[in-house]
Amino acid sequence: RESVGHLINLIRESLESTEKNTVKISEEISIVREYVAFRMIVSPVTPNILWNISENITGDEEIPNLAIQTHVENAIKYSGADIIAINIRHGEGLLHIEISDDGIGLANSHRDQSEGTGNGILIMSRTIAALNEGRKCKISYSIESTEGSKGTTVIITIPEK
């Protein structure tokens, strides 16, 4: 019964954000928390999620839609990680988002796409490219992972307005 409630919340929040290129970071965090709660109920093997959100994050900061959720979902489904760390902070005129895991690395994890379409990273890249059109200060997006290494780190930096 609890899983149904999490699923309903996840679907509602996801549908509300589908038409948007950006969302408030508080909305994205809520979606990720619902997704993780649902996964913990339906799958006994769910990594521990460590949140490190700086006190100066208001929740109103605009970020690309699914910027955090896409990478947390990928790490849960494909990496075999024990820990996923999400760090969010302001600094140097930028909003910094870093999602890292201790899994098998991106090249290895994306060999089995049986649980998804494999398009999350492509869609995120396209969303960021669209958001960067005509912007003087651009959103930066990188994924650091080497085949055979331990883990993947996603870094997104967003210029503050």
mmCIF file of C-alpha atoms in Angstrom:
data_model
loop_
_atom_site.group_PDB
_atom_site.id
_atom_site.type_symbol
_atom_site.label_atom_id
_atom_site.label_comp_id
_atom_site.label_asym_id
_atom_site.label_seq_id
_atom_site.Cartn_x
_atom_site.Cartn_y
_atom_site.Cartn_z
ATOM 1 C CA ARG A 1 0.000 0.000 0.000
ATOM 2 C CA GLU A 2 2.846 2.367 0.817
ATOM 3 C CA SER A 3 4.415 1.663 -2.595
ATOM 4 C CA VAL A 4 1.184 2.705 -4.329
ATOM 5 C CA GLY A 5 1.261 6.061 -2.543
ATOM 6 C CA HIS A 6 4.865 6.687 -3.591
ATOM 7 C CA LEU A 7 4.082 5.630 -7.147
ATOM 8 C CA ILE A 8 1.076 7.968 -7.341
ATOM 9 C CA ASN A 9 3.151 10.889 -6.013
ATOM 10 C CA LEU A 10 5.971 10.087 -8.431
ATOM 11 C CA ILE A 11 3.620 9.936 -11.429
ATOM 12 C CA ARG A 12 1.848 13.164 -10.423
ATOM 13 C CA GLU A 13 5.087 15.084 -9.906
ATOM 14 C CA SER A 14 6.570 13.715 -13.128
ATOM 15 C CA LEU A 15 3.506 14.649 -15.167
ATOM 16 C CA GLU A 16 3.485 18.158 -13.724
ATOM 17 C CA SER A 17 7.060 18.706 -14.894
ATOM 18 C CA THR A 18 6.996 17.038 -18.329
ATOM 19 C CA GLU A 19 6.179 20.214 -20.243
ATOM 20 C CA LYS A 20 8.952 22.233 -18.605
ATOM 21 C CA ASN A 21 12.607 22.571 -19.596
ATOM 22 C CA THR A 22 13.457 23.784 -16.096
ATOM 23 C CA VAL A 23 12.043 23.150 -12.639
ATOM 24 C CA LYS A 24 12.722 24.471 -9.170
ATOM 25 C CA ILE A 25 15.389 22.414 -7.480
ATOM 26 C CA SER A 26 12.952 21.713 -4.630
ATOM 27 C CA GLU A 27 10.587 20.030 -7.127
ATOM 28 C CA GLU A 28 13.412 17.933 -8.572
ATOM 29 C CA ILE A 29 14.551 16.881 -5.106
ATOM 30 C CA SER A 30 10.977 15.874 -4.249
ATOM 31 C CA ILE A 31 10.717 13.720 -7.391
ATOM 32 C CA VAL A 32 14.039 12.026 -6.631
ATOM 33 C CA ARG A 33 13.026 11.348 -3.020
ATOM 34 C CA GLU A 34 9.714 9.785 -4.167
ATOM 35 C CA TYR A 35 11.512 7.675 -6.780
ATOM 36 C CA VAL A 36 14.053 6.413 -4.246
ATOM 37 C CA ALA A 37 11.322 5.674 -1.671
ATOM 38 C CA PHE A 38 9.397 3.682 -4.271
ATOM 39 C CA ARG A 39 12.512 1.758 -5.365
ATOM 40 C CA MET A 40 13.315 0.899 -1.742
ATOM 41 C CA ILE A 41 9.877 -0.680 -1.342
ATOM 42 C CA VAL A 42 9.892 -2.687 -4.567
ATOM 43 C CA SER A 43 13.575 -3.633 -4.634
ATOM 44 C CA PRO A 44 15.507 -4.820 -1.614
ATOM 45 C CA VAL A 45 18.765 -3.814 -3.333
ATOM 46 C CA THR A 46 18.640 -0.017 -3.419
ATOM 47 C CA PRO A 47 21.777 2.062 -2.826
ATOM 48 C CA ASN A 48 22.061 4.385 0.129
ATOM 49 C CA ILE A 49 21.413 7.976 -1.001
ATOM 50 C CA LEU A 50 23.529 10.624 0.718
ATOM 51 C CA TRP A 51 22.204 14.174 0.359
ATOM 52 C CA ASN A 52 24.516 17.113 0.971
ATOM 53 C CA ILE A 53 22.524 20.280 0.285
ATOM 54 C CA SER A 54 24.184 23.538 1.345
ATOM 55 C CA GLU A 55 22.232 25.736 3.712
ATOM 56 C CA ASN A 56 22.265 28.564 1.172
ATOM 57 C CA ILE A 57 20.147 26.560 -1.302
ATOM 58 C CA THR A 58 16.685 28.163 -1.203
ATOM 59 C CA GLY A 59 14.803 25.563 -3.246
ATOM 60 C CA ASP A 60 13.754 28.178 -5.799
ATOM 61 C CA GLU A 61 16.825 27.739 -7.995
ATOM 62 C CA GLU A 62 15.895 26.707 -11.541
ATOM 63 C CA ILE A 63 17.648 23.633 -12.926
ATOM 64 C CA PRO A 64 17.174 21.543 -16.075
ATOM 65 C CA ASN A 65 14.187 19.238 -15.698
ATOM 66 C CA LEU A 66 15.263 15.754 -14.524
ATOM 67 C CA ALA A 67 18.875 16.898 -14.049
ATOM 68 C CA ILE A 68 19.219 14.940 -10.813
ATOM 69 C CA GLN A 69 16.573 12.258 -11.285
ATOM 70 C CA THR A 70 17.980 10.938 -14.574
ATOM 71 C CA HIS A 71 21.376 10.225 -13.042
ATOM 72 C CA VAL A 72 20.094 8.846 -9.753
ATOM 73 C CA GLU A 73 17.781 6.514 -11.668
ATOM 74 C CA ASN A 74 20.639 5.380 -13.929
ATOM 75 C CA ALA A 75 22.894 4.735 -10.933
ATOM 76 C CA ILE A 76 20.203 2.732 -9.157
ATOM 77 C CA LYS A 77 19.247 0.666 -12.188
ATOM 78 C CA TYR A 78 22.592 0.033 -13.861
ATOM 79 C CA SER A 79 25.625 0.738 -11.675
ATOM 80 C CA GLY A 80 25.374 -1.773 -8.843
ATOM 81 C CA ALA A 81 26.345 1.075 -6.522
ATOM 82 C CA ASP A 82 26.149 0.831 -2.758
ATOM 83 C CA ILE A 83 26.199 4.613 -2.321
ATOM 84 C CA ILE A 84 24.950 7.517 -4.415
ATOM 85 C CA ALA A 85 26.021 10.962 -3.198
ATOM 86 C CA ILE A 86 24.165 14.103 -4.270
ATOM 87 C CA ASN A 87 25.925 17.380 -3.511
ATOM 88 C CA ILE A 88 24.240 20.722 -4.208
ATOM 89 C CA ARG A 89 25.844 24.071 -3.402
ATOM 90 C CA HIS A 90 26.336 27.680 -4.517
ATOM 91 C CA GLY A 91 29.816 28.993 -5.238
ATOM 92 C CA GLU A 92 31.722 31.241 -7.631
ATOM 93 C CA GLY A 93 28.464 32.619 -9.055
ATOM 94 C CA LEU A 94 27.309 29.102 -9.962
ATOM 95 C CA LEU A 95 24.920 26.477 -8.705
ATOM 96 C CA HIS A 96 26.899 23.237 -8.490
ATOM 97 C CA ILE A 97 25.193 19.851 -8.671
ATOM 98 C CA GLU A 98 27.268 16.707 -8.379
ATOM 99 C CA ILE A 99 25.885 13.177 -8.434
ATOM 100 C CA SER A 100 28.410 10.407 -7.826
ATOM 101 C CA ASP A 101 28.209 6.691 -7.206
ATOM 102 C CA ASP A 102 30.584 3.879 -6.326
ATOM 103 C CA GLY A 103 29.235 1.520 -8.990
ATOM 104 C CA ILE A 104 30.829 -0.218 -11.961
ATOM 105 C CA GLY A 105 31.271 2.849 -14.158
ATOM 106 C CA LEU A 106 29.239 4.169 -17.058
ATOM 107 C CA ALA A 107 30.739 2.150 -19.891
ATOM 108 C CA ASN A 108 30.063 -1.109 -18.052
ATOM 109 C CA SER A 109 26.661 -0.175 -16.668
ATOM 110 C CA HIS A 110 25.078 0.704 -19.993
ATOM 111 C CA ARG A 111 25.639 -2.677 -21.590
ATOM 112 C CA ASP A 112 22.354 -3.920 -20.154
ATOM 113 C CA GLN A 113 19.481 -1.590 -21.010
ATOM 114 C CA SER A 114 16.794 -4.130 -20.109
ATOM 115 C CA GLU A 115 15.247 -1.780 -17.519
ATOM 116 C CA GLY A 116 15.048 1.356 -19.653
ATOM 117 C CA THR A 117 15.405 3.088 -22.987
ATOM 118 C CA GLY A 118 18.973 4.277 -22.529
ATOM 119 C CA ASN A 119 17.968 7.770 -23.637
ATOM 120 C CA GLY A 120 18.171 9.672 -20.332
ATOM 121 C CA ILE A 121 21.663 11.072 -20.864
ATOM 122 C CA LEU A 122 20.898 11.953 -24.497
ATOM 123 C CA ILE A 123 17.700 13.766 -23.485
ATOM 124 C CA MET A 124 19.569 15.617 -20.718
ATOM 125 C CA SER A 125 22.278 16.696 -23.173
ATOM 126 C CA ARG A 126 19.655 17.977 -25.604
ATOM 127 C CA THR A 127 17.745 19.807 -22.863
ATOM 128 C CA ILE A 128 20.908 21.568 -21.698
ATOM 129 C CA ALA A 129 21.878 22.430 -25.288
ATOM 130 C CA ALA A 130 18.432 23.982 -25.823
ATOM 131 C CA LEU A 131 18.687 25.934 -22.558
ATOM 132 C CA ASN A 132 22.150 27.193 -23.551
ATOM 133 C CA GLU A 133 20.961 28.634 -26.880
ATOM 134 C CA GLY A 134 21.441 32.378 -26.825
ATOM 135 C CA ARG A 135 22.876 32.381 -23.292
ATOM 136 C CA LYS A 136 26.082 34.233 -22.609
ATOM 137 C CA CYS A 137 26.828 32.146 -19.504
ATOM 138 C CA LYS A 138 26.156 28.522 -20.306
ATOM 139 C CA ILE A 139 25.159 25.517 -18.240
ATOM 140 C CA SER A 140 28.021 23.047 -18.014
ATOM 141 C CA TYR A 141 27.347 19.290 -18.016
ATOM 142 C CA SER A 142 29.940 16.540 -17.737
ATOM 143 C CA ILE A 143 30.073 12.871 -16.891
ATOM 144 C CA GLU A 144 33.295 11.402 -15.544
ATOM 145 C CA SER A 145 33.621 7.645 -15.698
ATOM 146 C CA THR A 146 36.218 5.299 -17.085
ATOM 147 C CA GLU A 147 35.653 1.702 -18.048
ATOM 148 C CA GLY A 148 37.059 -0.493 -15.337
ATOM 149 C CA SER A 149 37.007 2.321 -12.791
ATOM 150 C CA LYS A 150 34.893 2.527 -9.716
ATOM 151 C CA GLY A 151 31.919 4.806 -10.112
ATOM 152 C CA THR A 152 30.578 7.676 -12.133
ATOM 153 C CA THR A 153 30.390 11.381 -11.353
ATOM 154 C CA VAL A 154 27.988 13.787 -13.036
ATOM 155 C CA ILE A 155 28.727 17.495 -12.679
ATOM 156 C CA ILE A 156 26.253 20.204 -13.642
ATOM 157 C CA THR A 157 27.049 23.880 -13.111
ATOM 158 C CA ILE A 158 24.393 26.508 -13.678
ATOM 159 C CA PRO A 159 25.163 30.237 -13.789
ATOM 160 C CA GLU A 160 23.268 32.168 -11.125
ATOM 161 C CA LYS A 161 21.127 34.966 -12.414
#
